mmCIF file of C-alpha atoms in Angstrom:
data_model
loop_
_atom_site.group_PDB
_atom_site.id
_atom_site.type_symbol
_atom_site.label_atom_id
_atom_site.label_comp_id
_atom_site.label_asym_id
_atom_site.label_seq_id
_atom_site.Cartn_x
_atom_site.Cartn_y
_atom_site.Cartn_z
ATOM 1 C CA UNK A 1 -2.629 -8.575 4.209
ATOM 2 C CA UNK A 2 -6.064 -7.164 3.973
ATOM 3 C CA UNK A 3 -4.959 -4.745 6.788
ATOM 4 C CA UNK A 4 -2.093 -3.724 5.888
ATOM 5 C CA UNK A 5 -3.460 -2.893 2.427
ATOM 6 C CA UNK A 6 -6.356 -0.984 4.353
ATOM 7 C CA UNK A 7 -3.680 1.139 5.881
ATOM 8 C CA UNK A 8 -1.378 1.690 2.896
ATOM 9 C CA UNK A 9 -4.203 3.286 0.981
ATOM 10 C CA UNK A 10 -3.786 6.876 -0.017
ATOM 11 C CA UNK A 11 -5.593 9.808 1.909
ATOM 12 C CA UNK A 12 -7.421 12.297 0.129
ATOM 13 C CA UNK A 13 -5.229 15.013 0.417
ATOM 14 C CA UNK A 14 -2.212 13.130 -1.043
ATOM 15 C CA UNK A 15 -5.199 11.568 -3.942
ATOM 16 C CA UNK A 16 -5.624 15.580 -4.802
ATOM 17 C CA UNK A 17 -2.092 16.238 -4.701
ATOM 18 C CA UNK A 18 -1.824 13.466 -7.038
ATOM 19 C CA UNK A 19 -4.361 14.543 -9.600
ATOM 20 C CA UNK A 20 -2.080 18.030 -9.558
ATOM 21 C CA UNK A 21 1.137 16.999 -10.166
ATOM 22 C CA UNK A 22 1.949 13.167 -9.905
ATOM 23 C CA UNK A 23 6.081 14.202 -10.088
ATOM 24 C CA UNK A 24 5.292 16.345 -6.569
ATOM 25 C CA UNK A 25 3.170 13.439 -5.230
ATOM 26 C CA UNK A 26 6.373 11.097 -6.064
ATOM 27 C CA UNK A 27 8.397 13.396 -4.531
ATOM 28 C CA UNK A 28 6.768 13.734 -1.400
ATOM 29 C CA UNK A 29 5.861 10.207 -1.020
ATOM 30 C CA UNK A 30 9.901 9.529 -1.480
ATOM 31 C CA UNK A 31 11.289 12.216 0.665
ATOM 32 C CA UNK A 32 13.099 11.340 4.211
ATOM 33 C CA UNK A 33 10.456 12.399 6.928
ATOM 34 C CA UNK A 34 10.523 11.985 10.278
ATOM 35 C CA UNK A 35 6.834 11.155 10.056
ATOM 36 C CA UNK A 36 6.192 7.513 9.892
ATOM 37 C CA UNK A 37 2.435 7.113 9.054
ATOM 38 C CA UNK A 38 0.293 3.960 8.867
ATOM 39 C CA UNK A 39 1.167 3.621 5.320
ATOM 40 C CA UNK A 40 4.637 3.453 5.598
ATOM 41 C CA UNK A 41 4.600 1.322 8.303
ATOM 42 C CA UNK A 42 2.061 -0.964 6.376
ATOM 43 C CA UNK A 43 4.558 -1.544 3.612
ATOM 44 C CA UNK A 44 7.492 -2.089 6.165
ATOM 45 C CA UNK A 45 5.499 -4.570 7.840
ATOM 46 C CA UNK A 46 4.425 -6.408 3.954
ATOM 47 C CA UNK A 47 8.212 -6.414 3.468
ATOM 48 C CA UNK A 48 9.403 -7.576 6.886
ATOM 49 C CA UNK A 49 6.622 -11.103 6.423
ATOM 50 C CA UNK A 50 7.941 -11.777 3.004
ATOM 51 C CA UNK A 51 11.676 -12.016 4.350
ATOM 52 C CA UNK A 52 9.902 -14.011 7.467
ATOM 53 C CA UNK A 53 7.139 -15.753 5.468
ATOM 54 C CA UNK A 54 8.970 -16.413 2.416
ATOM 55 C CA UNK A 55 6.211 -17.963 -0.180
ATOM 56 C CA UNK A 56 3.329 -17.858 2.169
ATOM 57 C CA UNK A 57 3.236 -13.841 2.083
ATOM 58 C CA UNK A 58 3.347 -13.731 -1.352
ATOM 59 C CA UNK A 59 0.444 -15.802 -1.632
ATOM 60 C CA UNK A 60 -1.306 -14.205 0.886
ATOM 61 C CA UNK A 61 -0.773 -11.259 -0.650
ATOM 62 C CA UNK A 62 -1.814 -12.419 -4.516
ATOM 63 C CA UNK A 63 -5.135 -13.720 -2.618
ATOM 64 C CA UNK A 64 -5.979 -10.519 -1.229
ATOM 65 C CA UNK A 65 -5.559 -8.994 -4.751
ATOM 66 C CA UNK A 66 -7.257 -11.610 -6.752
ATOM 67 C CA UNK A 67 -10.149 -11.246 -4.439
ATOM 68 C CA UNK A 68 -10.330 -8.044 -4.162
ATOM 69 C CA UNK A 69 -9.972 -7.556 -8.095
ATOM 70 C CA UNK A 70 -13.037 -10.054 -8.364
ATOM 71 C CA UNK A 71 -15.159 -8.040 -5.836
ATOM 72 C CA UNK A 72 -14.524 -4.816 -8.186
ATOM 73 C CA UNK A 73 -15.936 -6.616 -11.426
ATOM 74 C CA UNK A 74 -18.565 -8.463 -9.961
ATOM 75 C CA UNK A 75 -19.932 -4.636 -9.167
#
């Protein structure tokens, strides 16, 4: 899970595009492409272990985020 959040992260570009105009970021992130980037394929592959995994990718998944939520306020 930790990797495929690593990979789903936002670039830079799209994070300025966002600070612009979040409808045009929308837009763009939910627009047919023919480009399938590590973050898309990140969330396909989140998706395709909880049909597989069931339970045990959703708690993988709330794992990473509760310790990765710590790690922020313990900053």
């Amino acid at each position: 899970m930790k990797l495929a959040a690593s990979y789903a992260q936002i670039t830079t570009e799209e994070e300025g595009l966002w600070d612009i105009d979040v409808n045009l970021f929308l837009s763009e992130e939910t627009s047919v492409t023919a480009n399938y980037t590590p973050r898309t394929c990140s969330g396909d592959l989140v998706v395709k272990l909880g049909e597989w995994l069931k339970n045990t990718a959703a708690e993988g998944l709330m794992a990473y985020v509760n310790a990765m939520f710590a790690d922020a306020s313990s900053t």
